[in-house]
Coordinates of C-alpha atoms and ligand atoms in Angstrom, one line a residue:
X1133 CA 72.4 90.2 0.0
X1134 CA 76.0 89.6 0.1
X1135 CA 77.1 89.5 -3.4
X1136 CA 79.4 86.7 -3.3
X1137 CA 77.0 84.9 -1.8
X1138 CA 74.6 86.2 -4.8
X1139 CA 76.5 84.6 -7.3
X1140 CA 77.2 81.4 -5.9
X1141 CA 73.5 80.6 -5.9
X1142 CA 72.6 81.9 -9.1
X1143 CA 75.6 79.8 -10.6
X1144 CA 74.5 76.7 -8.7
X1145 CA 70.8 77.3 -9.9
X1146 CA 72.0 77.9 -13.5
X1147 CA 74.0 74.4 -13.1
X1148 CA 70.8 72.6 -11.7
X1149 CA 68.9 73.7 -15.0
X1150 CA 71.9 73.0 -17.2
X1151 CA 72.3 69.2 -15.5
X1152 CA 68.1 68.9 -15.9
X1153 CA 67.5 68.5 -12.7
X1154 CA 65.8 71.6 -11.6
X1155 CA 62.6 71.3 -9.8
X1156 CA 59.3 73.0 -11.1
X1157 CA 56.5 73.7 -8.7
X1158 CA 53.1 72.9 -10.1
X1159 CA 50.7 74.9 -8.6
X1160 CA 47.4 72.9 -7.6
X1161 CA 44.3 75.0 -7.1
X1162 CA 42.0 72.1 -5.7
X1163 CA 42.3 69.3 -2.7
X1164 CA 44.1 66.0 -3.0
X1165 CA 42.4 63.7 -5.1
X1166 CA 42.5 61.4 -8.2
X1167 CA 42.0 64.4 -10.4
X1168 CA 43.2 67.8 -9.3
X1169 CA 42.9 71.3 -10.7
X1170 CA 46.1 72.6 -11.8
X1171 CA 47.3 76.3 -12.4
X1172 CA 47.6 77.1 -16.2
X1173 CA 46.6 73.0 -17.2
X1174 CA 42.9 72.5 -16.0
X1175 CA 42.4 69.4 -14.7
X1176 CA 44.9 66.3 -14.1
X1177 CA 45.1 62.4 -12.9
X1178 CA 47.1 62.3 -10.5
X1179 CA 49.2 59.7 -9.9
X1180 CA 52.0 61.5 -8.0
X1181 CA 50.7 61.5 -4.7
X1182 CA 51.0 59.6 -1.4
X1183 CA 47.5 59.6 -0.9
X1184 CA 47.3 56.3 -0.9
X1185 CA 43.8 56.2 0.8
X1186 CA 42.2 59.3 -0.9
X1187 CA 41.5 60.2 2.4
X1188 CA 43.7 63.9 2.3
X1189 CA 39.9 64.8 0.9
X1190 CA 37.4 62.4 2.9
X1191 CA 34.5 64.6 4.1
X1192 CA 34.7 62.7 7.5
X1193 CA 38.7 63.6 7.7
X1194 CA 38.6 67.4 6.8
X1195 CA 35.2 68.3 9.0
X1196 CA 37.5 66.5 11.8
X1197 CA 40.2 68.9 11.1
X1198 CA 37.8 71.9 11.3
X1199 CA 35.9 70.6 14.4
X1200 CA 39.2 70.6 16.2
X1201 CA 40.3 74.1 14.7
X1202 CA 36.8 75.3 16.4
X1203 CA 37.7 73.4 19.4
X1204 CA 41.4 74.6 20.4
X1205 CA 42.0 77.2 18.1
X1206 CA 45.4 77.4 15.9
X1207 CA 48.0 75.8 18.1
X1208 CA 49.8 75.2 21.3
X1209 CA 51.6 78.5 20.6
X1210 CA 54.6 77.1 22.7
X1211 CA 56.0 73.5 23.1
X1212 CA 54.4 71.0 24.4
X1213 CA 55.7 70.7 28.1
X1214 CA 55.9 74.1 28.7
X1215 CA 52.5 75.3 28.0
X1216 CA 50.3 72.1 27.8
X1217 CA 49.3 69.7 25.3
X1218 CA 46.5 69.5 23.6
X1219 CA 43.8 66.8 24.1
X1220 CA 43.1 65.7 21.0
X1221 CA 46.8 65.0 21.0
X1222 CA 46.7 62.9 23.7
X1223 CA 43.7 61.2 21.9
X1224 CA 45.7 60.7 18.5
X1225 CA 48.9 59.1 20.4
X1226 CA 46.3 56.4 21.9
X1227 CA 44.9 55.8 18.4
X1228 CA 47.9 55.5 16.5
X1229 CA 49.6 53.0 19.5
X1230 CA 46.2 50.9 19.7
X1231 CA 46.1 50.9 15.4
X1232 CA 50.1 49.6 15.7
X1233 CA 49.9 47.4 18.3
X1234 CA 52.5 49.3 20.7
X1235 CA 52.8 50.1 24.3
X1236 CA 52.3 54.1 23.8
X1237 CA 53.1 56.7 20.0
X1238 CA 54.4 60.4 20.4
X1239 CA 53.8 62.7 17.7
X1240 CA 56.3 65.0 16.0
X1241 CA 55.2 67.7 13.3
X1242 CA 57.1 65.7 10.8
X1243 CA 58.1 61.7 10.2
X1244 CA 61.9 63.9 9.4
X1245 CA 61.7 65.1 13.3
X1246 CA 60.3 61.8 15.0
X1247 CA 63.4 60.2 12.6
X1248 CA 65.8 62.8 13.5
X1249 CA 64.7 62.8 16.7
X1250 CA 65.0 59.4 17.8
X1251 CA 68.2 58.4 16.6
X1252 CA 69.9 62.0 18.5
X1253 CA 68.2 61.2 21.4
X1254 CA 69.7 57.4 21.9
X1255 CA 72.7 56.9 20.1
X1256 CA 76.2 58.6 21.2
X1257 CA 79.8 57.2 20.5
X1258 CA 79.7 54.0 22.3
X1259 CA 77.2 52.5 20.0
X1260 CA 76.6 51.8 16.1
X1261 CA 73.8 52.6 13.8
X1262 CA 73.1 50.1 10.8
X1263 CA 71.2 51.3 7.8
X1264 CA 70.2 50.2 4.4
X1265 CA 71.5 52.5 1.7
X1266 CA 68.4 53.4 0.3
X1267 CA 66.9 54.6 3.4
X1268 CA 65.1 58.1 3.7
X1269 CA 66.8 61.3 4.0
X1270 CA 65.3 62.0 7.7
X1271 CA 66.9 58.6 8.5
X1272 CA 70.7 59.4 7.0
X1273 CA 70.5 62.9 8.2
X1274 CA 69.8 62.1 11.4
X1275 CA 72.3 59.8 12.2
X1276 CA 74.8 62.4 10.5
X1277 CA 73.8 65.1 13.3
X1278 CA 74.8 62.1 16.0
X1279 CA 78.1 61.4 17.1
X1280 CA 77.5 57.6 16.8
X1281 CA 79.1 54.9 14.6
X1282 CA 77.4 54.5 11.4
X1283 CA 77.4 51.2 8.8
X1284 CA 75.6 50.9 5.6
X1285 CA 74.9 47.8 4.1
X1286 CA 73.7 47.5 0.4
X1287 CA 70.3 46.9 -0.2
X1288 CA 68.4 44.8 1.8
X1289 CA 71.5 42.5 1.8
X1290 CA 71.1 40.5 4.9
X1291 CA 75.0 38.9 5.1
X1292 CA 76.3 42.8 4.9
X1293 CA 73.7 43.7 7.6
X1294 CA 74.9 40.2 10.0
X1295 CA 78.6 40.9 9.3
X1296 CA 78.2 44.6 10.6
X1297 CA 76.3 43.2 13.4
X1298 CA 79.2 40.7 14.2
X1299 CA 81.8 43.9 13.8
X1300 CA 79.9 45.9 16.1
X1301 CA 79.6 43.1 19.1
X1302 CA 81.2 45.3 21.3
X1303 CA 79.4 48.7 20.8
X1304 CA 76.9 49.6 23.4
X1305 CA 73.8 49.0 21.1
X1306 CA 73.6 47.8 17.8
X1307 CA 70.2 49.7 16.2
X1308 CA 69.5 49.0 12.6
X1309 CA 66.8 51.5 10.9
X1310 CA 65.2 50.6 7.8
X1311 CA 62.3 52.4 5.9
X1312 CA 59.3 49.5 5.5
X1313 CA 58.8 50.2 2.1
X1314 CA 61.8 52.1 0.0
X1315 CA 60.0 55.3 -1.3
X1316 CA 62.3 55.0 -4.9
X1317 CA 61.9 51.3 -5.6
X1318 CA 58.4 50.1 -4.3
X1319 CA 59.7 47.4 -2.8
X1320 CA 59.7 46.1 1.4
X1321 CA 62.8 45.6 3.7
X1322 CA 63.0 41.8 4.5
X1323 CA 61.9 42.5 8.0
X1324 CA 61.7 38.7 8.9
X1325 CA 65.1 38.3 8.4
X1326 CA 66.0 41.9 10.1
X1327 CA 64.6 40.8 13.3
X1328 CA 65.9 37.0 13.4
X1329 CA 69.2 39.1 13.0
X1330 CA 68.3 41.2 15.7
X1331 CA 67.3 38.5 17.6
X1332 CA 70.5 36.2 17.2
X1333 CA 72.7 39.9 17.9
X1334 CA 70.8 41.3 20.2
X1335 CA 70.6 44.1 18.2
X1336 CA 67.2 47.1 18.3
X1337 CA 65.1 47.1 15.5
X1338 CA 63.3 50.4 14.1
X1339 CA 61.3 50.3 11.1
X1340 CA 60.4 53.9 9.6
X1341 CA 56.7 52.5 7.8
X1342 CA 56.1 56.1 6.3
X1343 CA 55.0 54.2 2.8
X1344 CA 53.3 51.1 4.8
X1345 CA 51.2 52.5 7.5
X1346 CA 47.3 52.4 6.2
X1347 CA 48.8 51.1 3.6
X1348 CA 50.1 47.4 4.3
X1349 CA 49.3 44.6 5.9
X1350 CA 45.2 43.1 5.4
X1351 CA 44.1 46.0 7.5
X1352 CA 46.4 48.9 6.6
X1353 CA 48.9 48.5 9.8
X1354 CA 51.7 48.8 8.1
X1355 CA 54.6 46.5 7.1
X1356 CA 55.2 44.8 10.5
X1357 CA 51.3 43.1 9.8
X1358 CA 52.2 42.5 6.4
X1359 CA 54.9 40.4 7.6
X1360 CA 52.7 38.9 10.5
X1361 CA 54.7 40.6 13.1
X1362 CA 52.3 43.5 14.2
X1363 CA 53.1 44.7 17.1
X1364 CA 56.5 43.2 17.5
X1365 CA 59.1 45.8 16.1
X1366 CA 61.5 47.5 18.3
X1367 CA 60.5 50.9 17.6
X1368 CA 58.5 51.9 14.5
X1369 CA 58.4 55.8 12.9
X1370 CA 55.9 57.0 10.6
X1371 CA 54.0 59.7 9.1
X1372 CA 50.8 61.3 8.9
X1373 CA 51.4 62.9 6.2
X1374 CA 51.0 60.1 3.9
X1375 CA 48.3 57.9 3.8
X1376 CA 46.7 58.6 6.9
X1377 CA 44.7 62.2 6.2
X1378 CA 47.5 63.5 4.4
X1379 CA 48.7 67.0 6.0
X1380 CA 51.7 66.5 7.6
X1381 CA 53.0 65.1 11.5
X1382 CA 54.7 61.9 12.2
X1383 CA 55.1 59.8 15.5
X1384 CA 57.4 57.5 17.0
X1385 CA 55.5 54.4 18.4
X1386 CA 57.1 51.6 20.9
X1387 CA 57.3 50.9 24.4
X1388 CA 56.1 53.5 27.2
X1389 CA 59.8 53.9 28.5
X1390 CA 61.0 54.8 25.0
X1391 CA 58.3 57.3 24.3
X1392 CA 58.6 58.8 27.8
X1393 CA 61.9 59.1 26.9
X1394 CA 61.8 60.8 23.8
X1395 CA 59.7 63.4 26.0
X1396 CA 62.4 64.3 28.2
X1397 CA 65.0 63.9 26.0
X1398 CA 64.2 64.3 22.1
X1399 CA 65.1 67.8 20.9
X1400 CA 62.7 68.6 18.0
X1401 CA 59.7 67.8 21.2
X1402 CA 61.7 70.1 23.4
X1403 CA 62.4 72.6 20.9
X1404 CA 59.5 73.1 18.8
X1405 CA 55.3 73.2 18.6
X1406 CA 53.5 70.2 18.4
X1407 CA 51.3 69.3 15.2
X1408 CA 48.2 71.9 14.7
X1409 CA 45.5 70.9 16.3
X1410 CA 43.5 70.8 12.3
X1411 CA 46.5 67.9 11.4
X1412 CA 46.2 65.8 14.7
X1413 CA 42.0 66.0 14.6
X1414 CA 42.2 65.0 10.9
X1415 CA 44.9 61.9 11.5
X1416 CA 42.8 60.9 14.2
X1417 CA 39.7 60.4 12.1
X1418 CA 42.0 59.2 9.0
X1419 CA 43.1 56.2 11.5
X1420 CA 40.0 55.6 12.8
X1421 CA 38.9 55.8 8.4
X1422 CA 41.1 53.3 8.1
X1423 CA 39.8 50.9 10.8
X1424 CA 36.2 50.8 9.9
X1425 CA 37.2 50.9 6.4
X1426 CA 39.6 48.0 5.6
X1427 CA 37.8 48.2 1.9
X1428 CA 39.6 51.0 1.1
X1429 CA 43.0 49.1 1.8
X1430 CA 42.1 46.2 -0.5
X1431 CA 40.4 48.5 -3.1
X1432 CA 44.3 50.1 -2.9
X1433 CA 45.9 46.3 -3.3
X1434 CA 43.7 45.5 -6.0
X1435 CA 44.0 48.7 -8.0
X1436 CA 48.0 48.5 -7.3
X1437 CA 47.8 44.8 -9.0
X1438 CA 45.5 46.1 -12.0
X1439 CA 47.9 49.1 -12.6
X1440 CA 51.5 46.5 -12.5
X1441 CA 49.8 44.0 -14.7
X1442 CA 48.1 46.6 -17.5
X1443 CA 51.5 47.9 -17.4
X1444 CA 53.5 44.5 -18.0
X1445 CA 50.9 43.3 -20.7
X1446 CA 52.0 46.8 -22.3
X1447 CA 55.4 45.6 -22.5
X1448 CA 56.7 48.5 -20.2
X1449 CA 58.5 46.7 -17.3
X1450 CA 57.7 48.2 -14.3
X1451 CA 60.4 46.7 -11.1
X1452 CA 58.9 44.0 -9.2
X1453 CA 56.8 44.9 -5.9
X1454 CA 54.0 44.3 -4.2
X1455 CA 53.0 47.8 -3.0
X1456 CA 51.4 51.0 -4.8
X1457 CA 54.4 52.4 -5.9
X1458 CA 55.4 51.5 -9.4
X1459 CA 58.0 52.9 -10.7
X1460 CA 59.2 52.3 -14.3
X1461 CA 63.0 52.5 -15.3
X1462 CA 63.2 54.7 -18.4
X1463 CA 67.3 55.2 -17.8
X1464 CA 68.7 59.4 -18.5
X1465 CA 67.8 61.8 -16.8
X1466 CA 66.2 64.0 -19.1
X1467 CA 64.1 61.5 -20.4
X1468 CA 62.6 60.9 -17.4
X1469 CA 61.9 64.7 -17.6
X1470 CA 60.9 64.8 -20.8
X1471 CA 58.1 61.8 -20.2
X1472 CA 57.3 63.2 -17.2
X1473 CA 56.4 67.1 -19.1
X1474 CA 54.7 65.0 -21.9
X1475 CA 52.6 63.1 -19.7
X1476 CA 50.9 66.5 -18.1
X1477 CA 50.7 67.5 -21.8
X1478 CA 48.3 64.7 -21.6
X1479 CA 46.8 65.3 -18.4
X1480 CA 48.9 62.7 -16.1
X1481 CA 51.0 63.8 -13.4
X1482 CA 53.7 61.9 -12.8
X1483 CA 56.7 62.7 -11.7
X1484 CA 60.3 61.8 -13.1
X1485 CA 63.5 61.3 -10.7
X1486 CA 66.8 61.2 -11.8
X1487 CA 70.0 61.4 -10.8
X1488 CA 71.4 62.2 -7.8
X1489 CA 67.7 60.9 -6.2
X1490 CA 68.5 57.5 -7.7
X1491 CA 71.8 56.0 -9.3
X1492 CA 73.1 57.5 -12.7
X1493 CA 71.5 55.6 -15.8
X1494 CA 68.0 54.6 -13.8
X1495 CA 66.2 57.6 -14.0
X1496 CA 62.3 56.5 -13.8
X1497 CA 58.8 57.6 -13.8
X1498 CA 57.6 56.7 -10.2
X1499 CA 53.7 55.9 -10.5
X1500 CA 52.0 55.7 -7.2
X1501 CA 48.5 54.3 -6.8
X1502 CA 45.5 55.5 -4.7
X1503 CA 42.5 53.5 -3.5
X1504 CA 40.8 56.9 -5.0
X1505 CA 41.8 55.7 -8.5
X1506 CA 38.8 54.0 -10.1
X1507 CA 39.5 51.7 -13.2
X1508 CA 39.0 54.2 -15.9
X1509 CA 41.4 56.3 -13.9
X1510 CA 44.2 54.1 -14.4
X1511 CA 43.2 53.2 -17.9
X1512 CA 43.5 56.6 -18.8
X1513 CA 47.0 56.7 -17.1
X1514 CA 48.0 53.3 -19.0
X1515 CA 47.1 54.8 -22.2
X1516 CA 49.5 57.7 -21.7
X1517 CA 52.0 56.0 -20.6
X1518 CA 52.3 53.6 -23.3
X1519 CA 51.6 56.6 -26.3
X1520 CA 54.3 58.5 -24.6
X1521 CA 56.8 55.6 -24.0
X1522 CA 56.3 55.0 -28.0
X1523 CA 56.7 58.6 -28.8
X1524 CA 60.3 58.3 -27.2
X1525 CA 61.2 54.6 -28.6
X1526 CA 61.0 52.9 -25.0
X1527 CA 59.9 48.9 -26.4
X1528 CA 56.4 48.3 -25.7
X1529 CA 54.0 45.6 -27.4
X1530 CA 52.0 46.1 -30.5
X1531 CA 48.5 46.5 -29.4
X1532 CA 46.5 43.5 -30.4
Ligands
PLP2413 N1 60.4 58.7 5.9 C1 60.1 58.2 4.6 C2 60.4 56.8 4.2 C3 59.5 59.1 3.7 O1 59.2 58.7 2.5 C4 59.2 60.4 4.1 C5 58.6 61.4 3.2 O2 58.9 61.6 2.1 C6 59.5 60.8 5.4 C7 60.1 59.9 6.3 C8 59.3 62.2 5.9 O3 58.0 62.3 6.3 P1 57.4 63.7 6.8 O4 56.8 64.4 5.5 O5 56.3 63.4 7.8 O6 58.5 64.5 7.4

């Protein structure tokens, strides 16, 4: 390798372990579930994951995935409109668009693509995007690759978002994005006010529900049925690899034109294979899971309301939300790190994110809650937490 080039990284790496925010791979020799097997530790709670629906492992999910692997083979082994698509494909964009509500779905291999995708596709120099700050990665770096006008407006601050809409009155279309549930914070984008704002601008509305879909909403349709407007969003993105089976894949889901669209147009669908047929034959049955199952998404409310109120009783203040994710605001960096390293020590994953993932001085232990968990589960998680949050002189309550 070019030795400059050499250096630099080895530098950069050294600084990333100096500044405590290097990233350790845990190796996990099991599937997806509540308690995993982990290289060199044995076994761990998980509560790490976005399996929200412990359905990565559900015997009805995975022989799915194998019945279509028997069925079509590996893959495509091209791109979609050049060498055929795959039925079960076909079958999985029905699903998903009957499950949301929406004219037609196209799937993408990732939630990143179908983001990235969709915002290269339609946007160009004559209109503006508008997007919360703490939106996903896929969403900002997508709208970076575009030559379109971008705003950001702070967090789910509505007057930022109208005045932007008012600046932009004379772009060609005004498009705010905004993830359904933010990934760091656990908490949901005021969508009732987003699309009375759309409404009153005439303004496009997408909502990326990669957090919310199966896992929202009485029957696990996402944020937009949580909100009592299912079916009504502009646009909305997602992924698969969440709580829907698991492996990976996104989609885009909307109106026919727009999805049509996106097939003549969008470049990672052009460009690249579509999802194996194992992933789309597993988020098939994961969706269709989720529709004869709505138990599984109340078991996932209920255990994410045990978990938040254990935790407060504790005297550890976890921010305010009504979804799984829980995360807990320890402050540096390192401590999260260090909490997070003594936690596996006590066989609970969970991981830590500090700076630059979240702002300087909230560095937190991000809990996330599966409808796997049983009680005992989480007990055994609360436990941990508090002995660990004592062992570094966070405040918690005496135990009674
Ligand atoms: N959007 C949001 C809000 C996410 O949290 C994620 C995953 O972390 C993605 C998109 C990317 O999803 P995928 O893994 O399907 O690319």
């Amino acid at each position: 390798m070019n030795q400059a080039f050499r250096v630099r990284l080895d530098e950069e790496l050294k600084g990333f372990k100096a500044a405590g925010v290097y990233k350790k791979l845990n190796h996990i020799e099991s599937p997806q579930a509540p308690w995993v097997v982990m290289e060199g530790r044995g076994k761990v709670l998980v509560l790490s994951s976005n399996n929200y629906l412990g359905l990565a492992a559900e015997p009805e999910v995975v022989e799915a995935g194998r019945s279509a692997l028997t069925t079509y083979g590996a893959g495509t082994a091209s791109v979609r409109f050049i060498c055929g698509t795959f039925t079960v494909h076909r079958a999985l964009e029905h699903e998903i668009a009957l499950f949301l509500g929406t004219e037609s779905a196209l799937s993408y291999v990732s939630c990143w693509n179908a983001n990235t995708g969709l915002t290269a596709t339609f946007l160009g120099e004559e209109d503006v995007l508008i997007s919360d700050e703490l939106n996903h990665a896929s969403i900002i770096d997508g709208v970076r690759a575009t030559k379109t006008n971008r705003k950001v407006y702070k967090h789910s601050d509505m007057k930022e978002l109208e005045s932007q809409l008012v600046a932009a009155k004379q772009a060609r279309h005004r498009f705010i994005f905004t993830d359904g549930v933010f990934s760091m914070e656990g908490d949901l984008c005021r969508l009732p006010d987003i699309m009375d704002l759309a409404r009153k601008h005439d303004a496009i509305v997408a909502v990326d529900d990669s957090h919310g879909t199966g896992v929202m909403g009485r029957s696990g349709r996402g944020v937009p049925e949580h909100f009592g407007v299912h079916g009504l969003v502009d646009v909305v993105t997602s992924t698969l690899g969440k709580a829907l089976g698991g492996a990976a894949g996104g989609f885009t889901a909307g109106p026919l034109a727009l999805t049509d669209y996106l097939t003549q147009r969008s470049r990672p669908q052009l460009f690249s294979n579509a999802l194996p047929p194992t992933v789309a034959g597993s988020a098939l049955a994961a969706i269709k899971f989720v529709q004869t199952h709505p138990e599984r998404v109340e078991t996932l409310r209920s255990n994410a309301a045990y978990f938040r109120e254990r935790l407060k009783e504790s005297g550890l203040k976890p921010l305010a939300g009504e979804t799984p994710i829980v995360p807990i605001i320890v402050g540096e960096t390192s401590l999260a790190i260090k909490m997070s390293e003594r936690l596996l020590e006590e066989k609970v994953f969970v991981t830590g994110f500090g700076f630059p993932v979240v702002p300087q001085g909230h560095a937190r232990l991000r809990c996330q809650i599966s409808a796997a968990h049983t009680r005992d589960d989480l007990n055994f998680a609360l436990a941990a937490l508090v002995k660990i949050a004592r062992e570094v002189g966070l405040p918690t309550r005496p135990t009674s």
